[in-house]
């Protein structure tokens, strides 16, 4: 038996520092081959991460993990939306045939928020329609071929460099280049908007082909899903189970390692022995956390778990002298908890509740008692399990557990996830400044902690006052 500690039981000791927060670097690795400029992962939960969240996370230098409460095909489509996003070349753009009525074209422009649509005849480029071509059309029943621009189309092949594309767009003062292959088939578009976007996010997480990175969750006994996600060039698979230290998880991991080239993260675990066994079975990274999550009830339902700070320490000890990376998953309430998780040995952290209230999380904004919220539920809650087993029907015979280990809840609406990430980055950087470290690698080596009491934890929070204006990075039950 040992004393288990959670984030609220410890504080990082400040140390002599010659560094100010803005000079610090918070890049880290989720696995050995995938570097993140921001060590944050959005959770594989159906109220947190689908393509919108994953795109936003990757743009900011983190990564999103697409949840698995979807059919294989739906999950693959979410991955593809991320992989096809913001490429200088938009592959397989929306096209219309020459006979398409202008009315229909205007509907497509509006619903997809796009202006230029190539017109193709059996794939062969015959023209392009832009807002300018349809703006003053009165008879909306006339067809694309009557209004499209068909002469002097500026086309390029897909070997074009970004700088060549920019100079052509400038030379002809146009908004888009059409990418064709040797047979005049339209295979893509390069738009000014996408090029401007690339420059706006210099830290984004990208693969070798400049596509945004994305992770995806799979279950045990889920080979078909893994193979399809692998084929869709998902950057990383996360084998996501309540009990990672199990024969099923280990057997699944070994099978996956023999069948797919992607690196595999496995979780969740909380002991050194689990870490050793999963490393032996081929894990590329380990995900730590049983029961710390804001919506988790595993510890009270099953009476098991390890307080999250100690769990990270346990796994870190087993990983010394290896190059295995650690993800701290669950229980993060404030940016200070992220700093503590990293200092305890984690390389990255996974967040659910902190991101669930943002625009990019799936689900609508709801109003309750005159305040705005979004729904957030555990993946082991009854409603999530019901949905999961219906979409995974016949794919995962272990999927229908009837005893819930999570709750359905709501979290305050927070606007765009960019603001949340900026605040969290600021908190991590402040911590590096206080501890005198340039980066997370130095923090791993030098971190010192002090154990605190409940009364100290109370002292840490605002006290003896009524908060009249909540800052964007501090949330407490009292000021909901
Ligand atoms: N991080 C955490 O503390 C927890 C997370 N969850 C999340 O909820 C979702 C559904 O959870 P699962 O139960 O994994 O899905 P599931 O019901 O599909 O179970 C999948 C596999 O997990 C293992 N497993 C689950 N509970 C176990 C137990 N009590 N004893 C031994 N093995 C067990 C078994 O191998 C089982 O076949 C997942 O997304 C999971 O990450 C659920 C509970 C705890
Ligand atoms: O015991 C559990 N029952 C559940 O229903 C459940 N759903 C998610 N998770 C885990 O919680 C993590 C998110 O936690 P936070 O909201 O605290 O960031 C997630 O990343 C998961 O590891 C669950 N754990
Ligand atoms: K909990």
Coordinates of C-alpha atoms in Angstrom, one line a residue, residues 51-52 54-56 58-59 79-91 193-194 197-198 201 206 209-213:
X51 CA -13.2 16.7 -37.4
X52 CA -13.9 20.3 -36.4
X54 CA -9.3 17.8 -34.6
X55 CA -8.7 20.5 -37.3
X56 CA -8.6 23.3 -34.7
X58 CA -3.9 20.4 -35.2
X59 CA -3.9 24.0 -36.5
X79 CA -10.3 11.5 -40.3
X80 CA -10.4 12.3 -44.0
X81 CA -12.0 15.7 -43.4
X82 CA -8.9 16.5 -41.2
X83 CA -6.4 15.1 -43.6
X84 CA -7.9 16.9 -46.6
X85 CA -8.1 20.2 -44.8
X86 CA -5.9 23.2 -45.5
X87 CA -3.7 21.5 -47.9
X88 CA -2.4 24.0 -50.3
X89 CA -4.1 21.7 -52.8
X90 CA -7.7 20.8 -52.0
X91 CA -8.0 17.2 -53.5
X193 CA -7.9 31.4 -48.8
X194 CA -6.1 28.1 -48.1
X197 CA -4.5 30.0 -43.7
X198 CA -1.2 28.1 -43.9
X201 CA -0.8 28.8 -38.2
X206 CA 1.5 18.4 -40.0
X209 CA 2.9 15.9 -47.0
X210 CA 1.8 19.1 -45.2
X211 CA -1.5 17.6 -44.2
X212 CA -2.9 18.2 -40.7
X213 CA -2.3 15.4 -38.3

